[in-house]
Coordinates of C-alpha atoms and ligand atoms in Angstrom, one line a residue:
X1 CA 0.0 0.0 0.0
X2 CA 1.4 3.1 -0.8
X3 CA 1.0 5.8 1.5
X4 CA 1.3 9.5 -0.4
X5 CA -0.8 11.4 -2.4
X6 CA -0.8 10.5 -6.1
X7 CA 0.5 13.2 -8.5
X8 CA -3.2 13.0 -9.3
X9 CA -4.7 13.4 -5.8
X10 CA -2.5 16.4 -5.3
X11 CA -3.6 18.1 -8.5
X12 CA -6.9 17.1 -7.9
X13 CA -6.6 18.6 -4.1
X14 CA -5.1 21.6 -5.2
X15 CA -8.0 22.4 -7.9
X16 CA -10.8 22.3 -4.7
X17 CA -8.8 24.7 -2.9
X18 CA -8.8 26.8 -5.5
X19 CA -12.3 26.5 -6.4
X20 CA -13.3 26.6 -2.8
X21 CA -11.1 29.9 -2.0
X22 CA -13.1 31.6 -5.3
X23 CA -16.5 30.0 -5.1
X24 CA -17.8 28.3 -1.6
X25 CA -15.8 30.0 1.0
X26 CA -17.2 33.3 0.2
X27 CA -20.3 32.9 0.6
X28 CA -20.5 29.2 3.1
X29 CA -21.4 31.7 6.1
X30 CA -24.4 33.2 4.6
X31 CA -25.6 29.8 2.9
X32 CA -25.3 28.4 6.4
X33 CA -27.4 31.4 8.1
X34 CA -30.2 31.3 5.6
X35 CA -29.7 27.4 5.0
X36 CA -29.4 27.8 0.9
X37 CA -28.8 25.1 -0.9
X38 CA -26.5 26.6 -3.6
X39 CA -27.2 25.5 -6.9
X40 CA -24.8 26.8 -8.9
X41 CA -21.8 26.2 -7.2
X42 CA -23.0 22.4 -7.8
X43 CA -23.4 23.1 -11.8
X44 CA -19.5 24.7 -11.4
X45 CA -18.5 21.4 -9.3
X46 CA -20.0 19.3 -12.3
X47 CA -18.1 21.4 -14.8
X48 CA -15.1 20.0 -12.7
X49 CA -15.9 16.5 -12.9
X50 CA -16.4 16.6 -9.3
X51 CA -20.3 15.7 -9.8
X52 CA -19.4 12.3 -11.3
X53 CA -16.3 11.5 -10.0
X54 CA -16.3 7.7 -10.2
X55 CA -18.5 7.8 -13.5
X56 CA -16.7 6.2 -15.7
X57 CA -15.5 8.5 -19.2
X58 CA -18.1 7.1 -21.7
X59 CA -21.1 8.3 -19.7
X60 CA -19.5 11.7 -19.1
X61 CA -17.6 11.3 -15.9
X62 CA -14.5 11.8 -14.6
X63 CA -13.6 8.0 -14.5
X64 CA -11.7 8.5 -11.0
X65 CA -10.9 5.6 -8.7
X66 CA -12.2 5.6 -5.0
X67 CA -8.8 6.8 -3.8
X68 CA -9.1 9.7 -6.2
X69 CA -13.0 10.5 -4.6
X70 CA -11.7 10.2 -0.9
X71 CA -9.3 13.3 -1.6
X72 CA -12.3 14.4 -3.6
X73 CA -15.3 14.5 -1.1
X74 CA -12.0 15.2 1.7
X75 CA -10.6 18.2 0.5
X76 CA -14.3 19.8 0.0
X77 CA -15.5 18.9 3.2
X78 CA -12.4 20.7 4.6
X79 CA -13.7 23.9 3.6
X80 CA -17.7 23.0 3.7
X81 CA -19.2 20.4 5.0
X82 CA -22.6 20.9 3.8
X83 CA -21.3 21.3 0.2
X84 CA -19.4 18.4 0.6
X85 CA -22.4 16.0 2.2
X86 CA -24.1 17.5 -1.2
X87 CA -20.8 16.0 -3.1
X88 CA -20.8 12.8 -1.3
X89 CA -24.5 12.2 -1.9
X90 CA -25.1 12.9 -5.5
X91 CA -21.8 10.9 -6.6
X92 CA -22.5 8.0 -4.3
X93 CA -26.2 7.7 -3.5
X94 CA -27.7 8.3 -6.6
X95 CA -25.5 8.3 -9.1
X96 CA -23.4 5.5 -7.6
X97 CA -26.5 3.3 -7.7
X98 CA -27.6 3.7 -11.4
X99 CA -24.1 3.2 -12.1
X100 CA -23.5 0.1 -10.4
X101 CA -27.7 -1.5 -10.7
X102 CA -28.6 1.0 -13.5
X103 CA -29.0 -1.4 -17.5
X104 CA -27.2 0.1 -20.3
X105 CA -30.3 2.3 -21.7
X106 CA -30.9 4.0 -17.6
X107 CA -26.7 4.4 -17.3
X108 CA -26.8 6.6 -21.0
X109 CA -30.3 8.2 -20.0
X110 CA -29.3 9.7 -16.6
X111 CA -25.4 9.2 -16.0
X112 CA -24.2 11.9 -18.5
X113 CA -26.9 14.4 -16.7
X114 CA -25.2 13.6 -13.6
X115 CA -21.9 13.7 -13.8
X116 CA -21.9 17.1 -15.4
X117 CA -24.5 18.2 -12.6
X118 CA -27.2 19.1 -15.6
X119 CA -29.4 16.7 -13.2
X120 CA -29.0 17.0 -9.1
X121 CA -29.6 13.5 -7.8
X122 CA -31.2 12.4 -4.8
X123 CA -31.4 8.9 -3.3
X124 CA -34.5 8.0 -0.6
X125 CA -34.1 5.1 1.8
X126 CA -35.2 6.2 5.0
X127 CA -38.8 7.3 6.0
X128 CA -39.8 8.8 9.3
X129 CA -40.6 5.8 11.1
X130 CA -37.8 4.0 9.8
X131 CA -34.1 5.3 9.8
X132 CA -31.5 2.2 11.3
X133 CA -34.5 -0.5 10.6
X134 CA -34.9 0.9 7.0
X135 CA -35.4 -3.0 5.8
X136 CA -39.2 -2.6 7.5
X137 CA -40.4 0.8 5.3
X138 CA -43.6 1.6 5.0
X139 CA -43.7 3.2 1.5
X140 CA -45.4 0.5 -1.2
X141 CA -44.9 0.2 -5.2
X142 CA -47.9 -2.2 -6.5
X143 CA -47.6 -3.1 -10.1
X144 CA -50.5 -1.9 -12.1
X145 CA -49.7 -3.3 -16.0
X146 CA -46.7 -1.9 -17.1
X147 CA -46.6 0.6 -14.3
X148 CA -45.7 0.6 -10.8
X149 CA -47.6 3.1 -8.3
X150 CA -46.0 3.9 -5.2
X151 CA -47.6 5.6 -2.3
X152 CA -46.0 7.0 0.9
X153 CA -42.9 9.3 2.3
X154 CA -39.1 9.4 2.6
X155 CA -38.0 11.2 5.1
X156 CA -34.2 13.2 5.6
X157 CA -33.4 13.2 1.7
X158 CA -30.4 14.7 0.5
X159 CA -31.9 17.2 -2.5
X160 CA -35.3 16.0 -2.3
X161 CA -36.6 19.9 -3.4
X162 CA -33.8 20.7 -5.8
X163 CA -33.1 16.8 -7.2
X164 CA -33.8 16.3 -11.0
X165 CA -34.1 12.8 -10.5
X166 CA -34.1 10.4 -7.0
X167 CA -34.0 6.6 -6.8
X168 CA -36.0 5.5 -4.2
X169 CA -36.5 2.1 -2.5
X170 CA -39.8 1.0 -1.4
X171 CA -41.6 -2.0 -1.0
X172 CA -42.8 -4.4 -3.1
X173 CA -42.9 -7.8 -1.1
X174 CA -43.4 -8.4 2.6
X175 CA -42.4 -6.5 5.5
X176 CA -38.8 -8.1 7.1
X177 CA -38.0 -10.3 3.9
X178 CA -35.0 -8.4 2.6
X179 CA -36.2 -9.1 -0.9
X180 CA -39.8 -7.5 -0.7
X181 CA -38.0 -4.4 -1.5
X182 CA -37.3 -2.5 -5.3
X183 CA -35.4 0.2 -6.3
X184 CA -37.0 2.6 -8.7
X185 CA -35.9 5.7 -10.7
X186 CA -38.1 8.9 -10.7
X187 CA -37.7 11.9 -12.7
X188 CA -39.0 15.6 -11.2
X189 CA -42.5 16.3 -12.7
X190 CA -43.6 12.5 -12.7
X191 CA -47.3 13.0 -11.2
X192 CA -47.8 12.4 -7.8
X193 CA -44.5 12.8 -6.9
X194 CA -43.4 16.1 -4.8
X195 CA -41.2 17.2 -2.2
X196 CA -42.2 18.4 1.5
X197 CA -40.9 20.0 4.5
X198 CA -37.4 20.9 4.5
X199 CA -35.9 20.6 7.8
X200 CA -33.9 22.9 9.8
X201 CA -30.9 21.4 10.9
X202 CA -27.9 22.0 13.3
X203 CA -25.5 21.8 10.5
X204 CA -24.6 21.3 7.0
X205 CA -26.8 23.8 6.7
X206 CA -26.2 24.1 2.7
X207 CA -27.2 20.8 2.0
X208 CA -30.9 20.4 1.2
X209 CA -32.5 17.8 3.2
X210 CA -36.8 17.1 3.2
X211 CA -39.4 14.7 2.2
X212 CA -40.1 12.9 -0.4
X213 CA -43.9 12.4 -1.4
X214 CA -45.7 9.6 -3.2
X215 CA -49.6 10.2 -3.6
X216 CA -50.5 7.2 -6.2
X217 CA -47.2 8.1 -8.6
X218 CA -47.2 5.7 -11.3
X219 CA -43.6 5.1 -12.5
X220 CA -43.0 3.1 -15.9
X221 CA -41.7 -0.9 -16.0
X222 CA -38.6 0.7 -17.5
X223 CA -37.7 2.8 -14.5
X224 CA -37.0 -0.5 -12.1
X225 CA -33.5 -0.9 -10.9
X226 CA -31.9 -4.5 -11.9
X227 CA -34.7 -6.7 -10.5
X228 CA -37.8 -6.9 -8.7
X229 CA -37.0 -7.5 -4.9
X230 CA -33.6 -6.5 -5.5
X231 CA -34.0 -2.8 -4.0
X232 CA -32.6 -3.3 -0.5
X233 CA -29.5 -5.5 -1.1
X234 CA -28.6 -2.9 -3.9
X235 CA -28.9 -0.2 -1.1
X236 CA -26.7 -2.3 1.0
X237 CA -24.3 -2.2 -1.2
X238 CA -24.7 1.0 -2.0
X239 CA -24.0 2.2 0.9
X240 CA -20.8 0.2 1.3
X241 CA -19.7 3.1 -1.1
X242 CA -21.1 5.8 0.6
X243 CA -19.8 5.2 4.0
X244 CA -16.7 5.5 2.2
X245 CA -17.4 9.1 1.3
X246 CA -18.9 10.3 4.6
X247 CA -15.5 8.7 6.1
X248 CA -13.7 11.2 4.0
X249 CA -16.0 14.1 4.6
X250 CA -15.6 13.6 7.6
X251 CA -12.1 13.4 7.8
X252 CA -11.9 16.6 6.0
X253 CA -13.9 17.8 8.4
X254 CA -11.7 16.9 11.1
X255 CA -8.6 18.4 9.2
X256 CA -10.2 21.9 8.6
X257 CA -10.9 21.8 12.1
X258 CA -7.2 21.0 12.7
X259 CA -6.2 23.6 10.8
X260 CA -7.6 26.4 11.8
X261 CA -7.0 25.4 15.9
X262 CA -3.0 25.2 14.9
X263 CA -3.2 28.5 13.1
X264 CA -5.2 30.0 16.4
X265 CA -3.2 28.3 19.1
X266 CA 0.1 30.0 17.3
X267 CA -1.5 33.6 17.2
X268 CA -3.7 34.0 20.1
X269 CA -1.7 35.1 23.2
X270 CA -2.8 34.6 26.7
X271 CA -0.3 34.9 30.0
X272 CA 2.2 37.0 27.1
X273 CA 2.6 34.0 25.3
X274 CA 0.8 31.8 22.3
X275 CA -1.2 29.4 23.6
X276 CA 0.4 26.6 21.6
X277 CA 3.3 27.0 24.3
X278 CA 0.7 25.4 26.5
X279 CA 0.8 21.6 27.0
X280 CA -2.6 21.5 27.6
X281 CA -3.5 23.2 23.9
X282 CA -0.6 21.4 22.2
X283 CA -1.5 17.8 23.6
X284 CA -5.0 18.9 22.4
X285 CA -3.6 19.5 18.9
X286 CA -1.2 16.5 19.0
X287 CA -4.3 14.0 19.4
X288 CA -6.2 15.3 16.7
X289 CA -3.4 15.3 14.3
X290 CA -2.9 11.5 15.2
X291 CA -6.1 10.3 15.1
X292 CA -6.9 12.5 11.8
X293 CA -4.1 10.0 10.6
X294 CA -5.7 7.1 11.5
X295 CA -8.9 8.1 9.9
X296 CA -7.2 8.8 6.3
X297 CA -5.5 5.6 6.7
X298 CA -8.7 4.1 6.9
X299 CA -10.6 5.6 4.0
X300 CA -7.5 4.8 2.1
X301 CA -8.0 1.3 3.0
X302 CA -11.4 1.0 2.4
X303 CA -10.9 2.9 -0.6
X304 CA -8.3 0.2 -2.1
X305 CA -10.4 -2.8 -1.3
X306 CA -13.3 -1.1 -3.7
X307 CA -11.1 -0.5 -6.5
X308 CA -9.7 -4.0 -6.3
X309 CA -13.3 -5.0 -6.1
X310 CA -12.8 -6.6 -2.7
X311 CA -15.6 -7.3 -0.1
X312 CA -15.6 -3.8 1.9
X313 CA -18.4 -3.9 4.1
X314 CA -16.5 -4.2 7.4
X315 CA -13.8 -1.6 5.8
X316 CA -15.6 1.0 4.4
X317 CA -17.6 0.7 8.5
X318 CA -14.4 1.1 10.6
X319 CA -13.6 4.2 8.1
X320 CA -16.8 5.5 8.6
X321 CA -17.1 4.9 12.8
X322 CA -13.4 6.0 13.6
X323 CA -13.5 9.1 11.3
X324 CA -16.6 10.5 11.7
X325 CA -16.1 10.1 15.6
X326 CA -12.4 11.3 15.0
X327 CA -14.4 14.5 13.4
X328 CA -16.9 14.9 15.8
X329 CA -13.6 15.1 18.7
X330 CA -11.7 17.4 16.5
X331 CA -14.7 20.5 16.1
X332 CA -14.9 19.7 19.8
X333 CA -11.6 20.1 20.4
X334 CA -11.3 23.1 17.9
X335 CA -13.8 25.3 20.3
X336 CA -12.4 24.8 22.9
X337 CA -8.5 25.8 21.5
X338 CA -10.6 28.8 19.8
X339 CA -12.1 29.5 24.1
X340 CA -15.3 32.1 23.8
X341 CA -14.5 32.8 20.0
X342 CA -14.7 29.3 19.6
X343 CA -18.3 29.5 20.5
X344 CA -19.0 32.6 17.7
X345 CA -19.9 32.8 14.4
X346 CA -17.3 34.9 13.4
X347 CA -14.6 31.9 13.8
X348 CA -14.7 29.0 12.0
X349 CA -14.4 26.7 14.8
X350 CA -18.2 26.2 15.6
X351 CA -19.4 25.0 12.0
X352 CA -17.1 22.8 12.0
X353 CA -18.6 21.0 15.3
X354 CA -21.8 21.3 13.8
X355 CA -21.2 19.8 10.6
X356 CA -18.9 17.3 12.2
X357 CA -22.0 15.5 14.1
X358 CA -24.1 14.4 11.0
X359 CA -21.2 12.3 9.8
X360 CA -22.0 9.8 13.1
X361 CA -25.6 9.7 12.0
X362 CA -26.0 9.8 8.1
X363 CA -25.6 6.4 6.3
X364 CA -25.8 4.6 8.9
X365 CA -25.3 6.0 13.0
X366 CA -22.1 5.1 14.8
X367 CA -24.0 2.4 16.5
X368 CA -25.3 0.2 13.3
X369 CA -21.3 0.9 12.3
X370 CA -20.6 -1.2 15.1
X371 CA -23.1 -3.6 14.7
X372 CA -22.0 -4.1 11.3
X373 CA -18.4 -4.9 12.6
X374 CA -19.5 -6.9 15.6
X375 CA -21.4 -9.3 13.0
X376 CA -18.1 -9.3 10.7
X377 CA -15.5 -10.3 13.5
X378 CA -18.2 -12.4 15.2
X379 CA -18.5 -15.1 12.6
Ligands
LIG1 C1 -28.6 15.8 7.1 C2 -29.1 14.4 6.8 C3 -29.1 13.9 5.5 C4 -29.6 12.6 5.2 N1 -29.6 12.2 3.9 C5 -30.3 11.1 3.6 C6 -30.5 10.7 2.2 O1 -30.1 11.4 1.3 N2 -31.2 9.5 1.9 C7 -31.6 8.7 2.9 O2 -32.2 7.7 2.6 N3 -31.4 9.1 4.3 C8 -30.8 10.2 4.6 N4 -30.6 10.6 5.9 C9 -31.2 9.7 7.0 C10 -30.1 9.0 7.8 O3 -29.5 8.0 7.1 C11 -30.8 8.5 9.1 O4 -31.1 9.7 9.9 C12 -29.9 7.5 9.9 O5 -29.8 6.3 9.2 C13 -30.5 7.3 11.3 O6 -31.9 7.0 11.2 P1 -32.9 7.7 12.2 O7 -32.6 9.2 12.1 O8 -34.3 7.3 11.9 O9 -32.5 7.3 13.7 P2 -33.0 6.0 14.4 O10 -32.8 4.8 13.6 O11 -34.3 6.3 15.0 O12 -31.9 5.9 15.6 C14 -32.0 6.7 16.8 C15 -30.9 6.2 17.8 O13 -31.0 4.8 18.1 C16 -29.9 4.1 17.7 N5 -30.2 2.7 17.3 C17 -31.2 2.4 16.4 N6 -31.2 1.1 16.2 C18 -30.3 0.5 17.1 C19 -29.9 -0.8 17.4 N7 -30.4 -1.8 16.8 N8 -28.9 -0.9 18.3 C20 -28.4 0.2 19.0 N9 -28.7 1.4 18.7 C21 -29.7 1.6 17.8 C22 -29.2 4.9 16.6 O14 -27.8 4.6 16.5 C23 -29.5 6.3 17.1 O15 -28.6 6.7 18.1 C24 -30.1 11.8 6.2 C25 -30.1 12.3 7.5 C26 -29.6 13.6 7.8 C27 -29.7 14.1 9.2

C-alpha cells in the first residue's frame, strides 16, 4: 500500500482549494445562516468532474478511482461540510446506484446528466418511522400493467426539493423479507410525486434535506433498478460506497478543524505567550493530528479494497465509525483551542462542530457501524 498522495490526488486537491477559496468559502457563512442550498456552485462542481467522479468517461464522468473520490469529497469537506455531504450524496447515493444497478439504456439516459450536474440526484431510503431499521419501510410500489404506483414518504433526503431525479427504495414484497424491497428511478414532474418539508438542521446547513412524497405516482416498467426485490440488497451495497465518502467528509472535516486550531493556538496570546506553548492546547492539537491519521488511513484502505473490487463492508464501517467520531472530537476540540471565539460565528471553529456530528448519523449512526463490525468479527 502506498502511503502518499498521487500526482493526481494532489492536482486534484489543489483544484478544490482553489475552487473553494473563489467559489464556496465566500459565501458558506451566509448559505449556512439562511440554510441555501446553492445550486450553482454544484453546476460549477460538475463542470469540474467533481459531480461524477467515479462515472466512468463514456457516460460523461470523470472516471476516478475511490482513492481519487476520498481526496475528492475530503478536500471539500475541509472547507464546507454541507457542500461536501451535497458532493458525497449525489456521486454515491444516486448516481453510484444507477451506475453500479442501472442497464445500459438508464446508465446513457441519466449518468451523463449527472456527472456534469445538468441533473441534481437524490437517493430515498429512509422514512420517518424507519431510519436504522430501514429493511421494514412503509412506502409500497404495487404493479399496475406496465406501471408501478408507489404511495408514501421518505424522510431526511439529500436534494429531495432541488433533485432532477431520485432513486427511491420502497416496498414491493413483505415486510422483514430483505427481498420485498425495489429500487426505482423517478424523474422531477412524474405525477404524484413532490417534495415536503425541508428541515432545519444544526448543520450542513447548505445541504438540502426534506421529504419525499408519493400520492399514487405511477412510474414506468422501465424505471426499475436491476430486478424486482432487489432494492434493499442494492442499497446495502450501495451504501458500502457511501460510508466511504462520509469517512472522508468527515475526515476533511476533522482536518479543517485542525487547521484552523494550529493557526489560532500560534497567534492568540494569553499569559504574554501563544497558547500553543501550552501543553494543555498542544496535547489537544497532537491528538487530533494523530487520530486524523488514523482516519485517512482508513478511508484509504477501504478505498483500495473497492477498487480491487474486494468485499468492503466491514472496511468501508471502521472508516466511517473512527473518522466521523475522530471529526466529531476534533470540532470539539477546535472550540475549545478557539475558548469564547470558539463559540461565535465569526470563527470557524463552531461549524465545524456542527457539521462534524451528522457524519455519526447519516448512512448509517455510529451504532449500526458497530453492529455491522460486531457481525463481521463475530463469525
Ligand atoms: C442531514 C441528513 C441527510 C440525510 N440524507 C439522507 C439521504 O439522502 N437519503 C436517505 O435515505 N437518508 C438520509 N438521511 C437519513 C439518515 O441516514 C438517518 O437519519 C440515519 O440512518 C438514522 O436513522 P434515524 O434518524 O431514523 O435514527 P434511528 O434509527 O431512530 O436511531 C435513533 C438512535 O437509536 C440508535 N439505534 C437504532 N437502532 C439501534 C440498534 N439496533 N442498536 C443500537 N442502537 C440503535 C441509533 O444509533 C440512534 O442513536 C439523512 C439524515 C440527515 C440528518
Amino acid at each position: 500500500m502506498n502511503f502518499s498522495l498521487t500526482e493526481n490526488q494532489q492536482m486534484i486537491a489543489e483544484m478544490i482549494r482553489d475552487f473553494g477559496e473563489k467559489h464556496i468559502r465566500p459565501k458558506m457563512m451566509e448559505w449556512d445562516k439562511t440554510q441555501e442550498f446553492p445550486v450553482e456552485v454544484f453546476k460549477k462542481l460538475g463542470e469540474l468532474g467533481l459531480m461524477g467522479v467515479l462515472v466512468p468517461q463514456e457516460y460523461g464522468g470523470a472516471g476516478l478511482k475511490y482513492n481519487e473520490y476520498v481526496t475528492v469529497v475530503s478536500e471539500v469537506g475541509k472547507i464546507c461540510g454541507g457542500i461536501g455531504l451535497s458532493v458525497a450524496a449525489h456521486n454515491s447515493l444516486c448516481t453510484g446506484h444507477i451506475l453500479q444497478f442501472g442497464n445500459e439504456e438508464q446508465k446513457k439516459k441519466y449518468l451523463p446528466k449527472l456527472a456534469t450536474a445538468e441533473w441534481i440526484g437524490a437517493w430515498s431510503l429512509t422514512e420517518h418511522g424507519t431510519g436504522s431499521d430501514s429493511g421494514r419501510m412503509r412506502t409500497t410500489a404495487v404493479k399496475d400493467d406496465d406501471n408501478w404506483v408507489i404511495n408514501g414518504s421518505k424522510n431526511f433526503i439529500t436534494h429531495a426539493i432541488s433533485g432532477d431525479v431520485a432513486v427511491v427504495i420502497v416496498r414491493t414484497g413483505q415486510k422483514g423479507d430483505s427481498h420485498g424491497m425495489s429500487a426505482f428511478i423517478i424523474e422531477k414532474g412524474t405525477p404524484g410525486f413532490s417534495s415536503g418539508k425541508k428541515e432545519d438542521k444544526l448543520g450542513m446547513r447548505a445541504s438540502e434535506t426534506a421529504e419525499l412524497i408519493f400520492d399514487d405516482c405511477r412510474v414506468p416498467a422501465e424505471n426499475l433498478l436491476g430486478k424486482e426485490g432487489e432494492g434493499f440488497i442494492q442499497a446495502m451495497k450501495v451504501l458500502d460506497g457511501g460510508r466511504i465518502s462520509i469517512a472522508s467528509l468527515a475526515l476533511g472535516i476533522a482536518k479543517g478543524a485542525l487547521e484552523a486550531a494550529l493557526k489560532y493556538s500560534k497567534e492568540r496570546e494569553q499569559f504574554g505567550q501563544p497558547i500553543a506553548n501550552f501543553q494543555a492546547i498542544a496535547f489537544k492539537l497532537a491528538d487530533m493530528a494523530t487520530e486524523i491519521e488514523a482516519a485517512e488511513l482508513l478511508c484509504f484502505h477501504a478505498a483500495d479494497l473497492k477498487d480491487r473490487h474486494l468485499p468492503v463492508t466491514r472496511q468501508s464501517a471502521y472508516a466511517k465509525y473512527y473518522a466521523s467520531e475522530v471529526s466529531v472530537r476534533a470540532g470539539t476540540e477546535a472550540v475549545q483551542i478557539f475558548g469564547g471565539y470558539g463559540y461565535t460565528r465569526e470563527f470557524p471553529a463552531e461549524k465545524y462542530y456542527r457539521d462534524s456530528k451528522l457524519c455519526t448519523i447519516g448512512e448509517g449512526t455510529s451504532e449500526i457501524q458497530k453492529m455491522v463490525i460486531a457481525k463481521h468479527i463475530l463469525k
